Short mmCIF file of C-alpha atoms in Angstrom, two decimals:
data_model
loop_
_atom_site.label_atom_id
_atom_site.label_comp_id
_atom_site.label_asym_id
_atom_site.label_seq_id
_atom_site.Cartn_x
_atom_site.Cartn_y
_atom_site.Cartn_z
CA MET A 55 0.13 -0.09 -0.07
CA ARG A 56 1.00 3.49 -0.63
CA ASP A 57 1.90 5.53 2.04
CA HIS A 58 -0.40 8.21 0.29
CA PRO A 59 -3.41 8.12 -1.40
CA ILE A 60 -2.53 11.35 -3.72
CA PRO A 61 0.60 9.70 -6.09
CA PRO A 62 3.42 11.81 -6.86
CA VAL A 63 3.35 13.88 -9.44
CA THR A 64 5.64 12.01 -12.36
CA GLU A 65 5.38 14.85 -15.88
CA PRO A 66 5.53 18.16 -15.62
CA LEU A 67 2.06 18.69 -17.19
CA GLN A 68 0.13 16.33 -15.73
CA TYR A 69 -3.18 17.21 -15.71
CA ARG A 70 -5.17 16.32 -12.73
CA ALA A 71 -7.99 16.41 -9.38
CA ILE A 72 -7.89 14.50 -7.42
CA GLY A 73 -8.82 15.36 -3.12
CA LEU A 74 -9.27 14.16 0.08
CA VAL A 75 -12.62 14.08 2.19
CA ARG A 76 -13.74 13.60 5.77
CA ALA A 77 -17.12 12.34 5.40
CA THR A 78 -20.61 9.76 5.92
CA TYR A 79 -21.85 8.64 2.59
CA ARG A 80 -26.12 8.25 2.61
CA PRO A 81 -27.21 6.47 -0.50
CA GLU A 82 -29.97 7.78 -1.97
CA ASP A 83 -31.66 3.67 -1.03
CA ASP A 84 -30.17 0.64 -1.09
CA ASP A 85 -31.42 0.17 -5.00
CA GLN A 86 -29.04 3.76 -5.66
CA PHE A 87 -26.12 3.03 -3.38
CA THR A 88 -23.89 4.58 -5.98
CA ARG A 89 -25.65 7.24 -5.67
CA GLY A 90 -26.01 9.69 -2.71
CA LEU A 91 -24.13 12.67 -0.56
CA LEU A 92 -21.40 13.09 1.32
CA VAL A 93 -22.63 14.84 4.43
CA ASP A 94 -19.28 16.40 6.38
CA ASP A 95 -18.84 17.65 10.62
CA GLN A 96 -20.43 20.26 9.90
CA GLY A 97 -23.34 19.25 8.09
CA HIS A 98 -22.60 20.11 4.45
CA GLU A 99 -24.08 17.72 1.85
CA LEU A 100 -21.87 17.34 -1.21
CA GLU A 101 -23.74 15.54 -4.05
CA ALA A 102 -21.93 12.22 -5.19
CA VAL A 103 -21.37 9.02 -6.70
CA VAL A 104 -19.41 5.69 -5.87
CA LEU A 105 -17.09 4.27 -9.44
CA GLY A 106 -18.15 1.03 -9.62
CA ARG A 107 -14.63 -0.89 -8.02
CA MET A 108 -15.46 0.84 -4.32
CA LEU A 109 -19.08 -0.75 -4.70
CA THR A 110 -17.88 -4.07 -3.09
CA LEU A 111 -15.27 -2.78 -0.38
CA MET A 112 -17.95 -0.66 1.04
CA ARG A 113 -20.84 -3.52 0.69
CA ARG A 114 -18.43 -5.49 2.93
CA HIS A 115 -15.83 -3.79 4.89
CA LEU A 116 -17.01 -0.20 5.53
CA ALA A 117 -19.25 0.85 8.56
CA MET A 118 -21.40 2.91 6.45
CA ASP A 119 -23.00 5.17 9.53
CA VAL A 120 -19.64 6.30 10.47
CA PRO A 121 -17.79 9.39 8.93
CA HIS A 122 -14.37 7.84 6.79
CA LEU A 123 -11.27 9.52 4.11
CA TRP A 124 -12.66 9.37 0.99
CA VAL A 125 -10.48 9.80 -2.34
CA VAL A 126 -12.32 12.06 -4.64
CA TYR A 127 -11.75 13.68 -7.69
CA PRO A 128 -14.09 16.49 -7.91
CA ARG A 129 -16.39 18.60 -10.29
CA SER A 130 -18.55 21.64 -10.68
CA ARG A 131 -21.26 21.57 -12.79
CA GLU A 132 -21.91 25.28 -11.34
CA ALA A 133 -20.39 28.53 -8.79
CA GLY A 134 -21.01 27.05 -5.42
CA HIS A 135 -21.95 23.42 -6.37
CA LEU A 136 -19.79 20.84 -5.93
CA HIS A 137 -19.82 17.28 -6.81
CA LEU A 138 -17.66 13.84 -6.00
CA GLN A 139 -17.15 10.65 -7.40
CA ILE A 140 -15.02 8.59 -4.68
CA ALA A 141 -12.66 6.94 -6.47
CA GLY A 142 -10.70 5.36 -2.93
CA ILE A 143 -10.81 5.28 0.75
CA TRP A 144 -7.44 6.20 3.23
CA GLU A 145 -7.87 4.22 5.93
CA PRO A 146 -4.75 1.96 6.25
CA SER A 147 -5.98 1.03 9.81
CA THR A 148 -9.38 -0.62 8.44
CA LEU A 149 -8.18 -2.24 5.12
CA GLN A 150 -5.53 -3.33 6.87
CA SER A 151 -6.77 -4.77 9.78
CA GLY A 152 -9.28 -6.63 7.57
CA ASP A 153 -7.10 -8.19 5.46
CA SER A 154 -5.13 -9.60 8.50
CA GLY A 155 -8.23 -10.91 10.42
CA GLN A 156 -5.89 -8.61 12.78
CA GLU A 157 -7.34 -6.05 15.38
CA ALA A 158 -6.15 -2.38 14.33
CA PRO A 159 -3.90 -0.43 17.04
CA GLU A 160 -4.90 1.56 19.50
CA ASP A 161 -2.96 4.32 17.72
CA SER A 162 -4.93 3.48 14.07
CA ALA A 163 -6.79 7.22 14.03
CA ALA A 164 -3.05 8.56 14.53
CA ALA A 165 -1.59 6.10 11.85
CA ASP A 166 -4.70 7.33 9.63
CA GLN A 167 -3.96 10.97 9.77
CA LEU A 168 -2.40 12.55 5.99
CA PRO A 169 -0.27 16.04 6.82
CA GLU A 170 -2.04 17.94 4.31
CA GLY A 171 -4.88 17.23 6.54
CA ASP A 172 -9.10 17.05 5.49
CA ASP A 173 -10.66 18.87 2.97
CA TYR A 174 -7.48 18.70 0.72
CA PHE A 175 -7.45 18.81 -2.72
CA SER A 176 -4.63 18.94 -5.71
CA ILE A 177 -5.31 20.77 -9.03
CA ARG A 178 -3.72 20.77 -11.77
CA GLY A 179 -4.59 22.01 -15.33
CA GLU A 180 -4.95 25.00 -17.61
CA LEU A 181 -5.90 28.39 -16.26
CA ILE A 182 -8.83 29.64 -18.66
CA PHE A 183 -10.60 32.04 -16.53
CA THR A 184 -9.01 34.17 -13.23
CA LYS A 185 -10.88 37.21 -11.69
CA PRO A 186 -8.42 38.34 -9.35
CA GLU A 187 -11.34 41.56 -7.50
CA THR A 188 -13.65 38.49 -7.06
CA GLY A 189 -11.95 35.46 -6.55
CA ASP A 190 -13.35 33.55 -9.00
CA LEU A 191 -10.76 31.33 -11.46
CA VAL A 192 -11.68 28.67 -13.69
CA VAL A 193 -8.73 25.77 -14.83
CA LYS A 194 -9.84 23.28 -16.86
CA VAL A 195 -8.54 19.86 -16.55
CA ARG A 196 -7.95 17.10 -19.71
CA GLN A 197 -8.42 13.77 -18.48
CA GLN A 198 -6.06 10.30 -19.54
CA PRO A 199 -7.48 8.41 -22.71
CA ARG A 200 -9.50 4.63 -21.47
CA ALA A 201 -9.02 1.80 -22.13
CA ASP A 202 -11.30 1.34 -25.06
CA GLY A 203 -8.90 4.15 -26.36
CA SER A 204 -11.53 7.09 -26.50
CA ARG A 205 -10.84 9.92 -25.18
CA PRO A 206 -12.95 11.72 -22.58
CA LEU A 207 -13.72 15.34 -23.01
CA PRO A 208 -12.37 18.04 -20.77
CA PHE A 209 -13.99 19.35 -17.41
CA LYS A 210 -13.42 22.43 -15.91
CA LEU A 211 -13.03 22.90 -12.32
CA GLN A 212 -14.97 26.74 -10.77
CA LEU A 213 -12.32 27.56 -7.74
CA LYS A 214 -11.99 30.50 -5.36
CA GLY A 215 -8.72 32.23 -5.03
CA GLU A 216 -6.74 34.87 -5.97
CA ILE A 217 -3.98 34.51 -9.43
CA PRO A 218 -3.05 37.17 -11.30
CA LEU A 219 -4.06 37.58 -15.02
CA ASP A 220 -1.42 37.51 -16.59
CA VAL A 221 -1.11 33.71 -15.51
CA LEU A 222 -3.81 32.92 -17.98
CA ARG A 223 -3.05 30.31 -20.75
CA HIS A 224 0.05 28.41 -18.23
CA PHE A 225 -0.52 24.99 -16.71
CA VAL A 226 -0.27 25.80 -13.30
CA SER A 227 -0.15 22.99 -9.76
CA LEU A 228 -3.07 24.32 -7.47
CA GLN A 229 -2.72 23.42 -3.77
CA VAL A 230 -6.79 23.71 -2.74
CA ARG A 231 -9.15 23.16 0.44
CA ARG A 232 -12.74 22.27 0.87
CA GLN A 233 -14.94 25.09 2.11
CA GLY A 234 -18.73 24.09 2.13
CA GLN A 235 -19.85 23.79 -1.57
CA ASP A 236 -16.13 25.47 -2.79
CA LEU A 237 -12.65 24.76 -3.45
CA HIS A 238 -10.58 27.65 -2.46
CA VAL A 239 -6.45 28.17 -3.27
CA GLU A 240 -4.22 28.19 -0.82
CA SER A 241 -0.99 28.68 -2.95
CA HIS A 242 -0.15 27.65 -6.97
CA GLU A 243 2.77 27.40 -8.95
CA VAL A 244 3.11 28.25 -12.93
CA ILE A 245 4.26 25.15 -14.56
CA ALA A 246 4.58 26.65 -17.88
CA PRO A 247 2.77 28.81 -20.82
CA MET A 248 0.07 26.61 -22.77
CA PRO A 249 1.39 26.12 -26.29
CA THR A 250 -0.84 27.53 -29.29
CA ARG A 251 -1.62 25.33 -32.56
CA GLY A 252 1.74 27.85 -33.88
CA GLY A 253 3.92 26.25 -31.12
CA LYS A 254 4.42 29.55 -29.32
CA GLY A 255 2.74 30.53 -25.46
CA ARG A 256 0.11 32.39 -24.83
CA GLY A 257 1.22 34.52 -22.43
CA GLY A 258 2.06 37.68 -24.10
CA ALA A 259 -1.86 36.71 -26.14
CA ALA A 260 -3.11 36.45 -22.72
CA ARG A 261 -2.42 39.51 -21.43
CA LYS A 262 -3.04 42.00 -23.71
CA GLY A 263 -6.86 43.67 -23.34
CA GLY A 264 -6.49 42.49 -19.73
CA GLY A 265 -6.54 39.19 -20.90
CA ARG A 266 -10.33 37.83 -19.05
CA SER A 267 -12.18 35.35 -20.80
CA ARG A 268 -16.16 34.81 -19.44
CA PRO A 269 -16.34 31.97 -17.16
CA PRO A 270 -18.72 29.00 -18.29
CA ALA A 271 -22.02 28.33 -16.20
CA ARG A 272 -21.35 25.20 -16.45
CA ALA A 273 -18.78 22.81 -16.25
#
């Protein structure tokens, strides 16, 4: 088992949107277990779906009436409305004890903690909109080809934070924290300008005329 649920970056321009949310999962009903809500300790209800590979684990090995630290893929179809895809769980004490048949150690809670804390997200993609005066920004994230060779469409994440206009059309790496239904940027790193069809970076073109694009209504 890895010592962290979010794998290290292997390429400079590696896209991703992944995070950790500690919450209790409540399915819509017994017949619709894959759709439901993640409810955190503040009572915030986050729309969620369970990806197929997690179903057996959740049904057979997890207590569903208590919170867990879920590994999730975020989506934002509209501002102030977060949608999460449950892709995994970070709970070494439970999973290791379940595999070995042994009871979890007394310090299992400490063993399950991560240095970044709960509600941490790693977002990497192209900054396509930023409005520092209102703290709104949008990042485009491209997905890897599927097993059948098809390429899923990129999606856009609406975030909260202040990033200068001259970073538009650059690939950025963001350290993000969830607060309620919003994802707030805690720090950002500019990796490189995004190439255009002519092969030139977009940095200069983005700054011309303010470099601000209109935010999308839906991701």
